[in-house]
Short mmCIF file of C-alpha atoms in Angstrom, two decimals:
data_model
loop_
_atom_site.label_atom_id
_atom_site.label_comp_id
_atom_site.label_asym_id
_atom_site.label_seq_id
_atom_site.Cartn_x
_atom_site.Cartn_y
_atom_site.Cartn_z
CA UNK Q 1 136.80 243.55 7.55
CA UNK Q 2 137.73 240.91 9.93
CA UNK Q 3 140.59 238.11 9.69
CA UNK Q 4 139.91 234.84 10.71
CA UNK Q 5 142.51 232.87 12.22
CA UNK Q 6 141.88 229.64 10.57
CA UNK Q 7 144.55 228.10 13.03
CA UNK Q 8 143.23 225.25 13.47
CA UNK Q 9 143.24 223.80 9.89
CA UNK Q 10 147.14 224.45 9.46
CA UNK Q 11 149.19 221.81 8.29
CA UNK Q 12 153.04 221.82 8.07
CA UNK Q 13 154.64 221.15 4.88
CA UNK Q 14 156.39 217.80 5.99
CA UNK Q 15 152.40 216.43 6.98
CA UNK Q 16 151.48 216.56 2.94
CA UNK Q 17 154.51 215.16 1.12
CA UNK Q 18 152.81 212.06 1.85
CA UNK Q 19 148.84 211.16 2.25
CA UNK Q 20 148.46 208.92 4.83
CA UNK Q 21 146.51 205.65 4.80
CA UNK Q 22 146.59 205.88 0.95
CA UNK Q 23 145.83 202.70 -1.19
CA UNK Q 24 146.18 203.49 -4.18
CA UNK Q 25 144.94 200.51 -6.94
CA UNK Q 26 143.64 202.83 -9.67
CA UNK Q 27 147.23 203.21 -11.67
CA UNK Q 28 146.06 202.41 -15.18
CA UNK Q 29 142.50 203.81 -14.87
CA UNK Q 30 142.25 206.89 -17.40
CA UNK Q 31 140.99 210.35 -16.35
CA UNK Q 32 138.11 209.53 -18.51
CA UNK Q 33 137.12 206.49 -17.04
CA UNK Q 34 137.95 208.03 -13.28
CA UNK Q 35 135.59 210.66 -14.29
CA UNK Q 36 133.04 208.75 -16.15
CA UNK Q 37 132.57 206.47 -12.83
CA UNK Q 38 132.20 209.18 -10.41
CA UNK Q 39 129.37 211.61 -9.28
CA UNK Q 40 131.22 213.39 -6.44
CA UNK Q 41 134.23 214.76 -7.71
CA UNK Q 42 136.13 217.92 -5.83
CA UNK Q 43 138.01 219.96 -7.80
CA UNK Q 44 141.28 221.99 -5.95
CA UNK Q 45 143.13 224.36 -8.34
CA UNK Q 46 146.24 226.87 -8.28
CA UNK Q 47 147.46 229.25 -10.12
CA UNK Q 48 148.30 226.78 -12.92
CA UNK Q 49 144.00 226.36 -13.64
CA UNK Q 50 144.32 230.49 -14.42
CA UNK Q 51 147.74 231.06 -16.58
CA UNK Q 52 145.60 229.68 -19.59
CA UNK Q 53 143.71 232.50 -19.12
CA UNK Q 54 146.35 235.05 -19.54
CA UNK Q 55 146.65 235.63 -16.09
CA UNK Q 56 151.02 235.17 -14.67
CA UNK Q 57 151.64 232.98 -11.94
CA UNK Q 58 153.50 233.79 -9.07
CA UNK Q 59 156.25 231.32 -8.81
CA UNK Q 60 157.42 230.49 -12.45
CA UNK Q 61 160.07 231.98 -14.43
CA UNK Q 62 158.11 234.52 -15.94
CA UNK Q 63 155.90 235.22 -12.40
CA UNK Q 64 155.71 238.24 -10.94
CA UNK Q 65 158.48 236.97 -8.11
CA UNK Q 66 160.57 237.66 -10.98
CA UNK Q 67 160.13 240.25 -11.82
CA UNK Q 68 161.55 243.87 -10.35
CA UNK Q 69 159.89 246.50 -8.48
CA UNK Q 70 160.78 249.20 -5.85
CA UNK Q 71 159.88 246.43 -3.01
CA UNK Q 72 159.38 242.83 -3.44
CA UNK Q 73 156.24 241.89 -4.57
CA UNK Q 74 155.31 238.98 -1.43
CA UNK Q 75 155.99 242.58 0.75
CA UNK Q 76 153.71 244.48 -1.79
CA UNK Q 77 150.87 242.07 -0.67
CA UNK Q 78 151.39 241.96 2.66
CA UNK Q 79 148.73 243.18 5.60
CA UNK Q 80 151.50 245.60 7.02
CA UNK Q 81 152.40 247.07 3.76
CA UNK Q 82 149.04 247.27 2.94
CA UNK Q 83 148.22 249.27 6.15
CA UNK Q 84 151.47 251.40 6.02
CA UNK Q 85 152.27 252.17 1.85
CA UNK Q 86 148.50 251.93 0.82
CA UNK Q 87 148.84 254.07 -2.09
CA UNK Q 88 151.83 251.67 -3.19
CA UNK Q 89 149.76 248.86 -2.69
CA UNK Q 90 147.26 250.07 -4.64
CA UNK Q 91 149.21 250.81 -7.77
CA UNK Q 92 150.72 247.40 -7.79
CA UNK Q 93 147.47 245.89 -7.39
CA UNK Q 94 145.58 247.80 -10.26
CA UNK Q 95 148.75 246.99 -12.63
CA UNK Q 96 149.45 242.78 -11.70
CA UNK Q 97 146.49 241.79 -9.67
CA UNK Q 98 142.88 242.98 -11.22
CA UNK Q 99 143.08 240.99 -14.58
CA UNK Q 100 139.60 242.40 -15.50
CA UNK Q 101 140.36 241.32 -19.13
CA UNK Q 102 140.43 237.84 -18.42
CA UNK Q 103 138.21 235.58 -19.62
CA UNK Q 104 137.52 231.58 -18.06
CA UNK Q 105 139.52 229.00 -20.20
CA UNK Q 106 138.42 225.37 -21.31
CA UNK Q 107 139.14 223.99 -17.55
CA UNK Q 108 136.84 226.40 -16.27
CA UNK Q 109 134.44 225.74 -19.14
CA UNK Q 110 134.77 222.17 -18.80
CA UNK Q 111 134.77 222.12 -14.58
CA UNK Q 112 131.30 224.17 -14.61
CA UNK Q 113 129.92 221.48 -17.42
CA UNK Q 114 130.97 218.89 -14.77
CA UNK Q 115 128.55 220.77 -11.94
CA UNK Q 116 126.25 221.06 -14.31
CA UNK Q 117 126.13 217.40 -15.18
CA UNK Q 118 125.86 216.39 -11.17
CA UNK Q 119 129.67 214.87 -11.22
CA UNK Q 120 131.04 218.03 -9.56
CA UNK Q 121 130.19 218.87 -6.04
CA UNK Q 122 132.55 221.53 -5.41
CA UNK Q 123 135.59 224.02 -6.84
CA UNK Q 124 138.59 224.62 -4.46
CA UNK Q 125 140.34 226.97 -5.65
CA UNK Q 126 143.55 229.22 -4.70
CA UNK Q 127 142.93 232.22 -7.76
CA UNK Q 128 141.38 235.24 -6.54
CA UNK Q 129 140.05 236.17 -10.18
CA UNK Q 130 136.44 234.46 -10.40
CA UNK Q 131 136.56 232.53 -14.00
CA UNK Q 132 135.40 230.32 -12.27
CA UNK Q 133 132.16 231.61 -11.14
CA UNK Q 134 132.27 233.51 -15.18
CA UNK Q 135 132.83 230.17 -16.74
CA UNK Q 136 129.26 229.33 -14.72
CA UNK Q 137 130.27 227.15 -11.60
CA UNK Q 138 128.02 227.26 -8.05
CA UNK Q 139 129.81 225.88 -5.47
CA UNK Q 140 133.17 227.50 -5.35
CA UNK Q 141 135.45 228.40 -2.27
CA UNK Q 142 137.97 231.00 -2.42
CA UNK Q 143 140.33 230.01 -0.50
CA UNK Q 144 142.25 233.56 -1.18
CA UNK Q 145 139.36 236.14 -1.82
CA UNK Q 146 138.07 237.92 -5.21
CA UNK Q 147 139.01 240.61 -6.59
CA UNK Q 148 135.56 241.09 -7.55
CA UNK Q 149 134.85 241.91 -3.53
CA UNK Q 150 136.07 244.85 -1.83
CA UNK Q 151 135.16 246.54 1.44
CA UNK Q 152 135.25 249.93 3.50
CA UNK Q 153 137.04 248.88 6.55
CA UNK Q 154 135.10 251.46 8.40
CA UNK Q 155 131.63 250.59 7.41
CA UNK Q 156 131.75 247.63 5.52
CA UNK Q 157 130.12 248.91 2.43
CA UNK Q 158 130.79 246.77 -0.82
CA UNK Q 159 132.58 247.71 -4.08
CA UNK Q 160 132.99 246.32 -7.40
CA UNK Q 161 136.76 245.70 -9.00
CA UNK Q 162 134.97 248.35 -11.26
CA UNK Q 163 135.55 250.92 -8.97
CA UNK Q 164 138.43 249.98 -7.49
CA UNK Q 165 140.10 249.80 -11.04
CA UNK Q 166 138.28 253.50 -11.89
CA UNK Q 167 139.57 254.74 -8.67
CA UNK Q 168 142.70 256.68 -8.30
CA UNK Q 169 145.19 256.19 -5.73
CA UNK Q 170 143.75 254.71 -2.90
CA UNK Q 171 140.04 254.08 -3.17
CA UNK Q 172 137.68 255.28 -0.86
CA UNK Q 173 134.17 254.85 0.57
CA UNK Q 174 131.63 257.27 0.82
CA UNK Q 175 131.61 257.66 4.57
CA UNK Q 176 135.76 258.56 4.14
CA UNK Q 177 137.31 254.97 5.33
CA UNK Q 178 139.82 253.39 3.15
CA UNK Q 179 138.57 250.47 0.79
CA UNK Q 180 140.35 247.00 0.84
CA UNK Q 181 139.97 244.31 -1.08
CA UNK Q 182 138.65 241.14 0.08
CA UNK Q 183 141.56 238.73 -0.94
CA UNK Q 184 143.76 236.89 1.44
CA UNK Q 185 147.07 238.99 1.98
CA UNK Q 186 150.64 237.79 3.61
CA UNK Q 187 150.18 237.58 7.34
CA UNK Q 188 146.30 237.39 7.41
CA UNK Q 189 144.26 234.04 7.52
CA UNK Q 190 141.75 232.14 5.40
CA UNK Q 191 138.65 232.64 6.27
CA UNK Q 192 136.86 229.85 8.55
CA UNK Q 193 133.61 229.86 6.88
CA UNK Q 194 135.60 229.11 3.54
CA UNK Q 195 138.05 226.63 5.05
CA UNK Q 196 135.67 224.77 6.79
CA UNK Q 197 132.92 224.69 3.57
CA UNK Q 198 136.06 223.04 1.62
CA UNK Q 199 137.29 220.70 4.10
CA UNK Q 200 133.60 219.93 4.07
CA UNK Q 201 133.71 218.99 0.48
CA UNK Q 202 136.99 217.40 0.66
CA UNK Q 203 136.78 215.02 3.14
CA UNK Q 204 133.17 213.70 1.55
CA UNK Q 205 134.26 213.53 -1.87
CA UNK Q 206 135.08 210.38 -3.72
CA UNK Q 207 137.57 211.84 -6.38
CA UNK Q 208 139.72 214.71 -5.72
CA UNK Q 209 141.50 216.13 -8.79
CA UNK Q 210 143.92 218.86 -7.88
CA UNK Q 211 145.26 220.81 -11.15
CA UNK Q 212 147.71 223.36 -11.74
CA UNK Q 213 149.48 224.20 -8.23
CA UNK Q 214 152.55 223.27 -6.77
CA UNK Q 215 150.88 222.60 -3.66
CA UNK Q 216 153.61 224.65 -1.64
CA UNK Q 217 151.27 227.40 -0.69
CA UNK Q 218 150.19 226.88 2.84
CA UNK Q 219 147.71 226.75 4.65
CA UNK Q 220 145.94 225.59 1.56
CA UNK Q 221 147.60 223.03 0.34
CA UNK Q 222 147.61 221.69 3.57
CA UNK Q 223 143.67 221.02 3.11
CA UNK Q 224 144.31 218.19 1.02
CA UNK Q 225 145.01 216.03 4.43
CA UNK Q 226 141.63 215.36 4.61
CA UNK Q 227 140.28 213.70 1.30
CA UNK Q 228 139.91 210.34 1.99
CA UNK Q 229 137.99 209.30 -0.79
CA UNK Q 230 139.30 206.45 -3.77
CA UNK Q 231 141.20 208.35 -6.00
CA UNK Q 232 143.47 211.29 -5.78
CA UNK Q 233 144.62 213.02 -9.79
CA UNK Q 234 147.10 215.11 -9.99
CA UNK Q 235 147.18 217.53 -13.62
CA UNK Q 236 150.47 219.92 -13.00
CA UNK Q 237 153.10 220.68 -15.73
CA UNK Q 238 156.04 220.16 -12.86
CA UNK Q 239 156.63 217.37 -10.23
CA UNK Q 240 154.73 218.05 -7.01
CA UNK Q 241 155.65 216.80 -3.52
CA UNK Q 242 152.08 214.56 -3.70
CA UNK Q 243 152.76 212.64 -7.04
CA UNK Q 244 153.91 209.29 -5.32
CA UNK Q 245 150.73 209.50 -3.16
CA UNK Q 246 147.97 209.83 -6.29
CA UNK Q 247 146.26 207.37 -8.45
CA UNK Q 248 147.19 209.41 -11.57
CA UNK Q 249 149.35 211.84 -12.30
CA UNK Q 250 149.19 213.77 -15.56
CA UNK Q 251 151.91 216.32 -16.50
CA UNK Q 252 150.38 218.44 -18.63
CA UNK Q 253 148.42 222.01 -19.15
CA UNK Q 254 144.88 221.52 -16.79
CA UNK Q 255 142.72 223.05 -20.03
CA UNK Q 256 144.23 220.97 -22.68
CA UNK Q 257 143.71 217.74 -19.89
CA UNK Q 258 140.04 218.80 -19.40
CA UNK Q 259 138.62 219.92 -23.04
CA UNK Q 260 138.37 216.39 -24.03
CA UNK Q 261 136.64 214.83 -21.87
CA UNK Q 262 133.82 213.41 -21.94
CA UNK Q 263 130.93 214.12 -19.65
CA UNK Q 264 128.97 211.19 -18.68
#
């Protein structure tokens, strides 16, 4: 499996703390109302659009940062751990990462209703664990893989998570190479064809509405440099470095945002 570089769509954190060129006149607009009036919305979720789901974040206080484990667990899902403590790697990943159980919540529910009704052209999304795609949305990019893909990395053959989860110790193909998930790892790029399909969306869409991330994961977050559409909402329970730049900001769970609105 190849790793694209993606270099060229890097931003550095200082670029995003503030949009630039940003009018923003939309302050006492509601989401419904911001939603009602659009038909080219973008959607760009973290982990925060999953944790309704049952699935732990990363970051928070009960995330699997903090939690303890023979190594650390941003080393865990490294490429070079991968490649040098695979059998590690994989029992870590079958225990905290394949949350097969997991089913899509109301924001996924409501998101795909959105597509459905023509308002939503696209899901960004950082979560590797396709609700999205369950909950019945199209157009999603990954920015981080699925754990739903996984390849030989000697012939490229595909597997299910099925078999990965059924496997023991560390999975392998029929022709005898090693299977590895397709989901972005520490030290490996996003993939260009992914990037560039969600700048793509991003830059041409009129509403952006990014829900549940802290936006300090990079080079993702980073993408948000080029919307420059009308109005930017914001749904994260914390503070994020972008708040000052949107046209609403909503502190709040993304599902319990989402459920109620209306879709027309």
């Amino acid at each position: 499996m190849t790793v694209p570089s993606s270099t060229g769509y890097f931003i550095s954190k200082l670029q995003i703390l503030h949009l630039p060129n940003r009018r923003i006149h939309y302050k006492t607009m509601t989401l419904q109302e911001i939603i009602s009036n659009s038909n080219n919305i973008v959607f760009f979720g973290g982990a925060g659009v999953s944790t309704e789901s049952g699935i732990p974040d990363f970051r928070s206080v009960d995330g699997l940062y903090h939690q303890k484990y023979d190594y650390p667990p941003e080393t865990i899902l490294s490429h070079s751990f991968f490649m040098a403590h695979t059998e590690e790697f994989y029992r870590f990943y079958r225990e905290k990462m394949l949350s097969y159980a997991a089913k899509p919540n109301a924001a996924h529910l409501k998101l795909a209703e959105f597509e459905q009704a023509g308002k939503l052209k696209a899901v960004v999304t950082q979560n590797i664990d396709g609700l999205h795609q369950a909950a019945g949305s199209k157009t999603v990019f990954e920015l981080h893989g699925s754990i739903h893909r996984n390849y030989c990395m000697k012939c490229g053959k595909f597997y299910d998570m099925a078999f990965v989860r059924d496997s023991a110790g560390i999975p392998k193909c029929i022709c005898g190479g090693t299977i590895k998930p397709d989901v972005v790892l520490y030290e490996e790029g996003l993939d260009d064809a992914t990037v560039e399909g969600a700048v793509d969306a991003i830059s041409k869409a009129e509403v952006l509405i990014v829900a549940g991330t802290s936006l300090t994961v990079y080079p993702a977050a980073g993408l948000l440099r080029y919307f420059h559409g009308k109005q930017l909402v914001l749904i994260n329970r914390d503070a994020t470095p972008l708040d000052n730049s949107a046209d609403l900001v909503i502190h709040a769970k993304v599902g319990i945002t989402l459920e109620n609105i209306n879709v027309s």
